[in-house]
Short mmCIF file of C-alpha atoms in Angstrom, two decimals:
data_model
loop_
_atom_site.label_atom_id
_atom_site.label_comp_id
_atom_site.label_asym_id
_atom_site.label_seq_id
_atom_site.Cartn_x
_atom_site.Cartn_y
_atom_site.Cartn_z
CA UNK A 1 -23.43 -27.06 4.93
CA UNK A 2 -24.75 -26.32 1.77
CA UNK A 3 -27.46 -27.91 -1.25
CA UNK A 4 -25.23 -27.33 -4.76
CA UNK A 5 -27.72 -29.39 -6.32
CA UNK A 6 -29.85 -27.41 -7.50
CA UNK A 7 -27.30 -24.77 -8.47
CA UNK A 8 -25.82 -24.11 -12.38
CA UNK A 9 -23.80 -21.60 -13.71
CA UNK A 10 -22.53 -21.05 -17.93
CA UNK A 11 -19.70 -19.92 -16.51
CA UNK A 12 -18.40 -21.44 -13.51
CA UNK A 13 -15.16 -20.01 -13.02
CA UNK A 14 -17.02 -16.03 -13.78
CA UNK A 15 -19.54 -17.10 -11.16
CA UNK A 16 -17.25 -18.32 -8.56
CA UNK A 17 -14.12 -15.10 -8.65
CA UNK A 18 -17.67 -12.50 -8.56
CA UNK A 19 -18.63 -15.24 -5.57
CA UNK A 20 -15.31 -14.44 -3.61
CA UNK A 21 -14.53 -10.84 -4.64
CA UNK A 22 -18.12 -10.71 -3.08
CA UNK A 23 -16.82 -12.37 0.15
CA UNK A 24 -13.97 -10.07 -0.05
CA UNK A 25 -16.33 -7.31 0.60
CA UNK A 26 -18.18 -8.73 3.02
CA UNK A 27 -16.99 -11.36 5.06
CA UNK A 28 -16.73 -9.46 8.03
CA UNK A 29 -20.13 -10.72 8.18
CA UNK A 30 -19.78 -14.08 8.28
CA UNK A 31 -18.56 -16.48 11.56
CA UNK A 32 -15.26 -18.19 11.60
CA UNK A 33 -17.33 -21.52 11.17
CA UNK A 34 -18.81 -20.60 7.70
CA UNK A 35 -15.46 -18.64 6.75
CA UNK A 36 -13.81 -21.21 7.43
CA UNK A 37 -15.71 -23.45 4.46
CA UNK A 38 -15.03 -20.42 1.92
CA UNK A 39 -11.15 -20.94 2.39
CA UNK A 40 -11.26 -24.44 2.50
CA UNK A 41 -13.21 -23.83 -0.78
CA UNK A 42 -12.14 -21.34 -2.06
CA UNK A 43 -8.01 -23.15 -0.97
CA UNK A 44 -9.31 -26.41 -3.22
CA UNK A 45 -11.26 -24.89 -6.52
CA UNK A 46 -7.60 -22.34 -7.11
CA UNK A 47 -4.73 -25.35 -6.20
CA UNK A 48 -7.00 -29.02 -5.59
CA UNK A 49 -5.72 -31.17 -3.39
CA UNK A 50 -3.50 -29.55 0.35
CA UNK A 51 -0.40 -29.80 -0.96
CA UNK A 52 1.16 -27.76 1.64
CA UNK A 53 3.18 -29.52 5.22
CA UNK A 54 0.49 -28.69 8.46
CA UNK A 55 2.02 -25.65 9.98
CA UNK A 56 3.60 -25.16 13.04
CA UNK A 57 2.31 -26.25 15.94
CA UNK A 58 1.84 -22.49 17.71
CA UNK A 59 0.29 -21.37 14.20
CA UNK A 60 -2.94 -23.04 15.36
CA UNK A 61 -5.24 -20.76 13.29
CA UNK A 62 -3.00 -21.94 10.43
CA UNK A 63 -3.37 -25.91 11.24
CA UNK A 64 -6.98 -24.49 11.60
CA UNK A 65 -7.95 -24.15 8.03
CA UNK A 66 -4.74 -26.63 6.77
CA UNK A 67 -6.91 -29.22 8.51
CA UNK A 68 -10.27 -28.34 7.14
CA UNK A 69 -8.64 -28.04 3.04
CA UNK A 70 -6.82 -31.63 3.42
CA UNK A 71 -10.85 -32.69 5.23
CA UNK A 72 -11.35 -32.35 1.23
CA UNK A 73 -8.80 -34.84 0.07
CA UNK A 74 -9.52 -35.80 -3.89
CA UNK A 75 -12.99 -33.73 -3.95
CA UNK A 76 -12.53 -32.11 -7.70
CA UNK A 77 -12.12 -28.22 -8.08
CA UNK A 78 -15.71 -27.40 -10.21
CA UNK A 79 -17.63 -28.84 -7.05
CA UNK A 80 -15.80 -26.82 -4.65
CA UNK A 81 -16.80 -24.15 -6.31
CA UNK A 82 -19.89 -24.79 -6.55
CA UNK A 83 -19.81 -25.46 -3.17
CA UNK A 84 -18.92 -21.90 -2.16
CA UNK A 85 -21.72 -20.62 -4.59
CA UNK A 86 -24.07 -22.83 -2.75
CA UNK A 87 -23.22 -21.57 0.36
CA UNK A 88 -23.48 -17.94 0.04
CA UNK A 89 -26.39 -17.72 -1.53
CA UNK A 90 -27.71 -20.03 0.70
CA UNK A 91 -26.54 -16.92 3.30
CA UNK A 92 -27.91 -13.72 0.64
CA UNK A 93 -29.71 -14.76 -2.26
CA UNK A 94 -29.29 -11.24 -3.46
CA UNK A 95 -25.23 -11.27 -3.50
CA UNK A 96 -24.79 -11.33 -7.54
CA UNK A 97 -27.22 -8.40 -7.73
CA UNK A 98 -25.61 -6.52 -5.14
CA UNK A 99 -22.00 -7.41 -7.15
CA UNK A 100 -23.30 -6.51 -10.49
CA UNK A 101 -24.30 -2.91 -8.57
CA UNK A 102 -20.61 -2.66 -7.70
CA UNK A 103 -18.82 -3.23 -10.67
CA UNK A 104 -21.95 -0.58 -12.47
CA UNK A 105 -20.96 2.20 -9.91
CA UNK A 106 -17.64 1.40 -10.91
CA UNK A 107 -15.84 2.15 -7.95
CA UNK A 108 -14.71 -1.58 -7.51
CA UNK A 109 -16.27 -2.19 -4.16
CA UNK A 110 -13.44 0.73 -2.73
CA UNK A 111 -15.18 3.60 -1.79
CA UNK A 112 -15.02 4.73 1.93
CA UNK A 113 -18.65 3.56 2.29
CA UNK A 114 -17.50 -0.09 1.38
CA UNK A 115 -17.17 -2.74 4.47
CA UNK A 116 -13.61 -3.29 5.56
CA UNK A 117 -12.12 -6.63 4.38
CA UNK A 118 -12.87 -9.45 7.18
CA UNK A 119 -10.43 -10.42 9.28
CA UNK A 120 -11.09 -14.27 10.92
CA UNK A 121 -10.47 -16.81 8.87
CA UNK A 122 -8.78 -14.62 6.12
CA UNK A 123 -11.12 -16.05 3.28
CA UNK A 124 -9.55 -13.96 0.90
CA UNK A 125 -6.08 -14.67 1.65
CA UNK A 126 -4.69 -17.08 -0.95
CA UNK A 127 -1.54 -18.10 1.10
CA UNK A 128 -0.70 -19.48 4.89
CA UNK A 129 0.62 -16.96 6.39
CA UNK A 130 3.10 -17.18 9.36
CA UNK A 131 1.92 -14.57 12.27
CA UNK A 132 5.92 -14.09 13.06
CA UNK A 133 7.10 -10.62 13.04
CA UNK A 134 10.68 -9.81 10.78
CA UNK A 135 13.93 -9.13 12.76
CA UNK A 136 17.43 -7.66 12.12
CA UNK A 137 20.24 -10.67 11.34
CA UNK A 138 21.14 -8.44 14.79
CA UNK A 139 17.58 -8.87 16.40
CA UNK A 140 17.75 -12.53 15.60
CA UNK A 141 19.29 -14.97 18.56
CA UNK A 142 20.14 -18.68 18.25
CA UNK A 143 16.16 -19.89 18.22
CA UNK A 144 15.66 -17.38 15.61
CA UNK A 145 18.22 -18.82 13.39
CA UNK A 146 16.78 -22.19 14.12
CA UNK A 147 13.09 -21.60 13.35
CA UNK A 148 14.83 -20.53 10.17
CA UNK A 149 16.15 -23.68 9.32
CA UNK A 150 19.48 -22.71 8.81
CA UNK A 151 21.55 -24.84 9.87
CA UNK A 152 24.78 -22.56 9.14
CA UNK A 153 24.81 -19.78 11.32
CA UNK A 154 23.10 -22.53 14.57
CA UNK A 155 26.11 -24.41 14.31
CA UNK A 156 28.42 -21.66 13.87
CA UNK A 157 27.15 -20.13 17.15
CA UNK A 158 27.11 -23.60 18.80
CA UNK A 159 30.49 -24.68 17.41
CA UNK A 160 31.38 -20.71 19.24
CA UNK A 161 30.45 -21.88 22.25
CA UNK A 162 28.47 -19.93 23.87
CA UNK A 163 24.91 -20.87 24.12
CA UNK A 164 24.06 -24.66 25.45
CA UNK A 165 23.13 -26.61 22.69
CA UNK A 166 20.08 -27.86 25.41
CA UNK A 167 19.17 -24.25 27.20
CA UNK A 168 14.89 -23.23 26.62
CA UNK A 169 14.32 -19.82 25.38
CA UNK A 170 11.50 -17.49 26.62
CA UNK A 171 8.76 -19.29 25.58
CA UNK A 172 10.04 -23.13 27.55
CA UNK A 173 11.12 -24.38 24.49
CA UNK A 174 14.86 -26.19 22.92
CA UNK A 175 15.85 -26.00 20.25
CA UNK A 176 14.69 -29.23 19.54
CA UNK A 177 11.27 -28.32 20.28
CA UNK A 178 12.01 -25.52 17.44
CA UNK A 179 13.20 -28.46 14.91
CA UNK A 180 10.86 -30.92 15.59
CA UNK A 181 7.78 -28.76 15.01
CA UNK A 182 8.93 -26.54 12.08
CA UNK A 183 9.78 -30.29 10.84
CA UNK A 184 14.13 -29.68 9.80
CA UNK A 185 15.42 -32.76 9.77
CA UNK A 186 19.16 -31.91 9.00
CA UNK A 187 18.48 -29.48 12.01
CA UNK A 188 17.77 -31.63 13.61
CA UNK A 189 20.37 -33.98 12.83
CA UNK A 190 22.83 -31.10 13.61
CA UNK A 191 21.72 -30.20 16.98
CA UNK A 192 22.06 -34.56 18.22
CA UNK A 193 25.96 -34.89 15.87
CA UNK A 194 26.24 -31.67 18.73
CA UNK A 195 25.03 -33.47 21.73
CA UNK A 196 21.57 -31.67 22.04
CA UNK A 197 19.02 -34.49 24.23
CA UNK A 198 17.20 -36.28 22.33
CA UNK A 199 14.87 -36.43 25.31
CA UNK A 200 15.23 -32.97 26.64
CA UNK A 201 11.88 -31.72 27.92
CA UNK A 202 9.96 -28.40 27.83
CA UNK A 203 8.34 -26.44 30.34
CA UNK A 204 5.19 -28.42 30.06
CA UNK A 205 7.40 -32.24 30.02
CA UNK A 206 6.40 -32.10 26.01
CA UNK A 207 10.04 -34.11 23.80
CA UNK A 208 10.40 -32.95 20.41
CA UNK A 209 8.46 -36.47 19.33
CA UNK A 210 6.19 -34.83 20.67
CA UNK A 211 5.76 -31.54 18.44
CA UNK A 212 7.40 -33.79 15.07
CA UNK A 213 4.27 -36.07 15.52
CA UNK A 214 1.54 -33.75 16.28
CA UNK A 215 2.42 -31.43 13.66
CA UNK A 216 2.25 -35.15 11.61
CA UNK A 217 6.07 -34.76 10.50
CA UNK A 218 7.00 -38.72 9.28
CA UNK A 219 10.23 -38.29 8.24
CA UNK A 220 11.70 -36.68 11.45
CA UNK A 221 9.72 -38.63 12.98
CA UNK A 222 11.14 -41.66 12.26
CA UNK A 223 14.52 -40.23 13.03
CA UNK A 224 13.83 -39.10 16.26
CA UNK A 225 12.88 -43.09 17.56
CA UNK A 226 15.32 -44.54 15.42
CA UNK A 227 17.60 -42.00 17.30
CA UNK A 228 16.59 -43.82 19.93
CA UNK A 229 13.99 -40.92 21.37
CA UNK A 230 11.77 -42.63 24.76
CA UNK A 231 8.14 -42.67 22.90
CA UNK A 232 7.05 -43.11 27.05
CA UNK A 233 7.64 -40.02 28.18
CA UNK A 234 4.48 -38.17 29.13
CA UNK A 235 4.24 -34.40 29.78
CA UNK A 236 2.81 -32.15 31.87
CA UNK A 237 -0.79 -33.67 31.13
CA UNK A 238 -0.29 -37.78 31.24
CA UNK A 239 0.39 -37.29 27.36
CA UNK A 240 3.21 -39.43 25.28
CA UNK A 241 3.71 -38.38 22.09
CA UNK A 242 1.06 -41.64 20.62
CA UNK A 243 -2.07 -39.83 22.74
CA UNK A 244 -0.81 -36.29 20.90
CA UNK A 245 -1.30 -38.59 17.63
CA UNK A 246 -3.55 -38.47 15.22
CA UNK A 247 -3.65 -41.92 13.08
CA UNK A 248 -1.80 -42.02 10.67
CA UNK A 249 0.47 -40.85 13.07
CA UNK A 250 0.21 -43.77 15.66
CA UNK A 251 0.58 -46.22 13.15
CA UNK A 252 3.47 -44.70 12.13
CA UNK A 253 4.79 -44.89 15.70
CA UNK A 254 3.51 -48.14 16.08
CA UNK A 255 5.24 -50.01 13.51
CA UNK A 256 8.70 -47.81 14.09
CA UNK A 257 8.52 -49.77 17.77
CA UNK A 258 7.73 -52.92 16.14
CA UNK A 259 10.98 -52.45 14.42
CA UNK A 260 13.24 -51.45 17.30
CA UNK A 261 11.62 -54.65 19.24
#
C-alpha cells in the first residue's frame, strides 16, 4: 500500500512514536482499510511476529485485526515502523510539521479543539480487547463461567443437576460450542466426561468442530476428532468443518482422518 524506499531517519523510533501519536489524534479521518494497515504495523513494530491466539469466532473485529497482524509473518520491527511512517506520510505529507506545532503549543493535543480518539480499528489500542461487559458473579450463568474457562464452577453446577449439559443458550449455542470457540481444551474434556453430546449442533447446525477449526485451535481440533466427532456434519449453509477450515486446519483434519482410518 505504501512505498517506504525513500524514507530514512536518524532516529526511527522517535519518528515512529511521533507518527503513532499523530494517528492517535487524527485517525478518525482515515477509513478502516488504512487503520487496519496502521494497526498491523504498529503491533509488529511493538511486539514483533504475531504471538497471540486467534480471537473468538464471535470477536469479528478482533479476528480481522489479528489476521492483518498475523499476515506480516516475520517482518522485522524496523520495516514495520518504516511502512507505518511511509503510509502516514503518503496520506499527509505535512504531519511532522503539524506534530511540531502541537508539541510547541504545550497541550499535547488534549485541548478542547483536538479531534476525538479514532474509533474504527482502534489503532491506538495496543491489545485486542474483548467486547463483553463485566458481570457480577451473581449475574453469571453457566455459559458465562464456561466462556471464562472456569472449569471448577462449571463442574459444580453440572454435578448439582440443575442444568442440562446439552442445553443451548439464548444465542443458540451449547456449552461445548462456547468452550470450543474459546479453545478451552480442559473445559471440553470436562463437558465430554459429563456426557455432553460431542455432535451437538447449534441453532445454525454447526458443531463444536466448526468452531474449533474456524479459530485455528489445533489441540482442541485434535481432541474432538480423536474423541469421535462426526466430521461430515453440515451446518445450515451446507458446510462441513472441513469447508470452513483454513488451509492449515484442512491439512490437520486430513491427517487426523488418515490416522483414524
